XYZ file of C-alpha atoms in Angstrom:
236
model
C -0.078 0.362 0.275
C 1.270 3.444 -1.246
C 1.261 6.150 1.658
C 2.717 10.132 2.897
C 5.102 11.057 4.594
C 4.292 14.333 5.654
C 7.379 16.462 7.471
C 8.930 20.120 7.685
C 12.234 20.997 7.476
C 13.533 17.356 7.873
C 10.770 17.367 11.208
C 8.469 13.745 10.248
C 5.136 15.066 11.317
C 2.605 12.158 10.273
C 2.333 9.289 7.804
C -1.000 8.584 6.480
C -1.681 5.342 4.558
C -3.456 5.546 1.145
C -6.171 3.158 1.685
C -8.723 5.342 -0.517
C -9.192 6.689 -3.769
C -8.573 10.627 -3.306
C -7.399 12.668 -0.451
C -7.524 16.434 -0.654
C -4.659 18.547 0.771
C -4.763 22.062 2.075
C -5.219 24.174 5.035
C -9.206 24.277 5.351
C -10.316 21.640 7.782
C -12.397 19.549 5.734
C -9.040 17.730 3.901
C -8.422 14.947 4.249
C -4.315 16.236 4.666
C -4.469 19.275 6.469
C -2.162 21.650 6.989
C -2.475 24.970 8.321
C -0.028 27.207 7.240
C -0.632 30.533 5.175
C 1.476 29.149 2.604
C -1.008 26.766 1.816
C -4.555 27.142 -0.470
C -7.585 25.902 1.532
C -8.440 22.957 -1.360
C -4.841 22.923 -2.271
C -4.236 19.748 -4.522
C -5.395 16.318 -4.865
C -4.105 12.985 -5.052
C -6.008 10.196 -6.567
C -5.548 6.128 -6.416
C -6.795 4.534 -10.100
C -6.592 1.003 -9.902
C -2.703 0.673 -8.477
C -1.329 3.914 -9.822
C -1.328 7.532 -7.969
C -1.709 10.788 -9.563
C -1.490 14.132 -8.269
C -3.299 17.568 -9.035
C -3.057 21.370 -8.123
C -6.224 23.183 -7.619
C -5.111 25.798 -9.105
C -3.419 27.048 -5.277
C -2.111 30.385 -4.916
C 1.275 29.281 -4.619
C 1.370 26.000 -6.384
C 2.609 22.450 -6.550
C 5.834 20.778 -6.924
C 7.235 16.940 -7.093
C 10.889 16.949 -6.979
C 11.482 21.166 -7.359
C 9.230 21.020 -10.863
C 5.985 23.164 -10.419
C 3.125 20.535 -12.134
C -0.473 20.611 -12.939
C -0.893 16.890 -12.775
C 1.790 14.521 -12.609
C 1.442 10.577 -12.301
C 3.622 9.682 -8.879
C 6.515 7.346 -8.066
C 7.827 5.809 -5.435
C 9.962 8.724 -3.634
C 8.359 11.734 -5.075
C 8.297 14.565 -2.933
C 5.328 16.974 -3.243
C 6.534 20.341 -1.582
C 3.061 21.941 -0.916
C 3.694 25.495 0.931
C 6.840 24.982 2.819
C 5.751 21.366 3.967
C 6.709 18.161 2.268
C 4.771 15.357 1.497
C 6.908 11.634 0.172
C 5.405 9.192 -1.627
C 5.857 6.201 -0.586
C 5.030 2.808 -2.345
C 7.089 -0.222 -1.605
C 5.289 -2.007 -4.392
C 7.316 -0.647 -6.900
C 10.997 -0.301 -4.783
C 11.838 -3.092 -7.124
C 11.234 -1.672 -10.176
C 13.665 0.166 -12.281
C 12.393 2.979 -14.631
C 9.018 2.660 -14.450
C 8.953 5.443 -17.255
C 11.379 3.908 -19.387
C 8.982 3.854 -22.062
C 7.597 6.535 -23.180
C 6.158 8.232 -26.314
C 6.710 12.027 -26.504
C 4.358 13.848 -29.458
C 5.025 17.277 -30.783
C 3.959 19.640 -32.998
C 4.912 20.830 -36.165
C 4.873 23.823 -37.950
C 1.258 24.055 -39.216
C 0.621 23.927 -35.090
C -0.965 19.969 -34.961
C 0.360 17.176 -33.233
C 2.413 14.902 -34.601
C 4.802 11.606 -33.233
C 8.547 11.556 -32.496
C 10.305 8.961 -33.319
C 9.225 5.459 -31.780
C 11.552 2.257 -31.790
C 10.132 0.657 -34.567
C 8.682 -3.022 -33.302
C 11.962 -5.154 -34.767
C 13.920 -3.133 -32.690
C 11.861 -4.685 -29.822
C 12.541 -8.466 -30.439
C 13.687 -10.902 -27.933
C 11.857 -11.352 -24.020
C 9.414 -8.435 -23.738
C 9.096 -7.841 -19.598
C 6.311 -8.601 -17.438
C 4.425 -5.571 -15.674
C 5.497 -5.223 -11.930
C 4.364 -7.241 -9.444
C 2.529 -9.653 -12.378
C 4.142 -13.048 -12.514
C 3.293 -15.192 -15.923
C 2.225 -18.323 -15.084
C 5.084 -21.625 -16.371
C 5.376 -22.253 -19.665
C 2.227 -19.163 -20.590
C 3.878 -16.224 -22.368
C 1.223 -13.139 -21.420
C -0.455 -10.680 -23.864
C 2.046 -7.610 -24.654
C 0.135 -4.713 -26.102
C 1.469 -1.889 -28.964
C 0.391 1.191 -30.108
C 1.052 1.381 -33.382
C 1.130 4.817 -34.892
C -1.211 5.288 -37.658
C -1.121 9.082 -39.117
C 1.616 11.662 -39.527
C 4.925 11.143 -40.973
C 5.502 8.430 -38.045
C 2.856 6.603 -39.249
C 3.556 2.879 -38.901
C 5.911 3.013 -36.009
C 5.120 0.696 -33.111
C 5.824 1.294 -29.073
C 5.588 -2.321 -26.989
C 4.086 -1.526 -23.626
C 6.480 -3.974 -21.323
C 6.818 -1.744 -18.648
C 3.975 -1.404 -15.667
C 3.377 2.142 -16.440
C 3.888 3.683 -19.802
C 2.954 7.671 -20.661
C 2.090 9.396 -23.868
C 1.082 12.973 -25.345
C 2.263 16.308 -25.747
C 3.443 17.867 -22.195
C 1.945 20.865 -21.382
C -1.151 19.671 -23.432
C -2.039 16.566 -23.149
C -1.007 13.525 -21.598
C -1.837 10.126 -20.740
C -1.029 6.886 -18.964
C -1.023 3.686 -19.907
C -1.201 0.849 -17.426
C -0.664 -2.416 -17.514
C -1.928 -5.191 -14.843
C -2.790 -8.378 -14.350
C -6.406 -7.959 -15.755
C -5.143 -5.932 -18.831
C -4.435 -2.737 -20.173
C -5.960 0.780 -18.905
C -5.567 4.179 -20.229
C -6.127 7.569 -18.064
C -5.793 10.760 -18.756
C -3.231 12.857 -16.537
C -2.683 15.692 -18.347
C -5.287 18.196 -20.183
C -4.579 21.748 -20.861
C -7.529 23.966 -21.151
C -8.847 24.354 -25.404
C -7.630 20.773 -25.971
C -9.796 18.267 -26.538
C -10.032 15.429 -24.312
C -7.789 11.939 -25.695
C -10.425 9.828 -26.758
C -10.992 6.124 -26.949
C -12.819 4.324 -30.689
C -14.283 8.162 -30.268
C -15.306 8.491 -26.856
C -13.845 11.378 -25.094
C -11.832 9.524 -21.938
C -13.348 10.311 -18.366
C -11.680 11.566 -15.145
C -11.014 7.331 -14.439
C -9.257 5.103 -16.138
C -10.873 2.958 -19.593
C -9.808 -0.581 -20.116
C -8.030 -1.153 -23.496
C -9.084 -4.169 -25.703
C -7.574 -5.439 -28.938
C -7.748 -3.106 -32.085
C -8.764 0.060 -29.530
C -7.908 3.551 -31.659
C -6.748 5.388 -29.304
C -6.645 9.399 -29.817
C -4.112 11.767 -27.964
C -3.136 15.262 -29.327
C -4.678 14.537 -32.994
C -2.259 11.897 -33.221
C -4.165 8.097 -34.007
C -2.910 4.754 -32.419
C -4.266 1.427 -32.666
C -3.696 -1.138 -29.769
C -3.078 -4.056 -30.600
C -2.752 -6.748 -28.331
C 1.068 -9.599 -29.378
């Protein structure tokens, strides 16, 4: 189970087990994690647990929310991340991922072309991915059976045909600052969730349907659209 350790100037003040789906952080008494300090907004930020992943979102706070010293709006939390709210720190601890190296080793980044349209940057072709594919964290393969591994194939733009193998437990893709989603690989399959969406940007879509606030399961041959880039989801 993930937990948060609240501290100020190196002194631990409290510890919270993240057993629920949603935790608010702020100065007012109705917050799940109350930090009574003038640098903290009344409702400063919120942490959301979806499946086995945790996401942080700033609630338009006055002084902003920082992760590892970087100002963020939305952020997919990793083990060891330090969240700064005002003068206080919240260290995110997830023991289930302590032995997992680089959960974000696979990231598909999108970019804008000269006309302002989103295009996929270079993604390794599937031919370069030959060999044994890793299973997701905490998802042991059954003896003698190779688990299905998903892949995303870019369908439009100059990198159409390129593929990304989703062999990691968590893969982020999108255009930072505009639209970012995360694809998680779990024992029951793959799920996709939006973690960043700038004002005025259309929402990411699956099979033409806008992706809501929660996670959505991906099925073989689903069509995923992120920041104008269309990708097919396929199970190997």
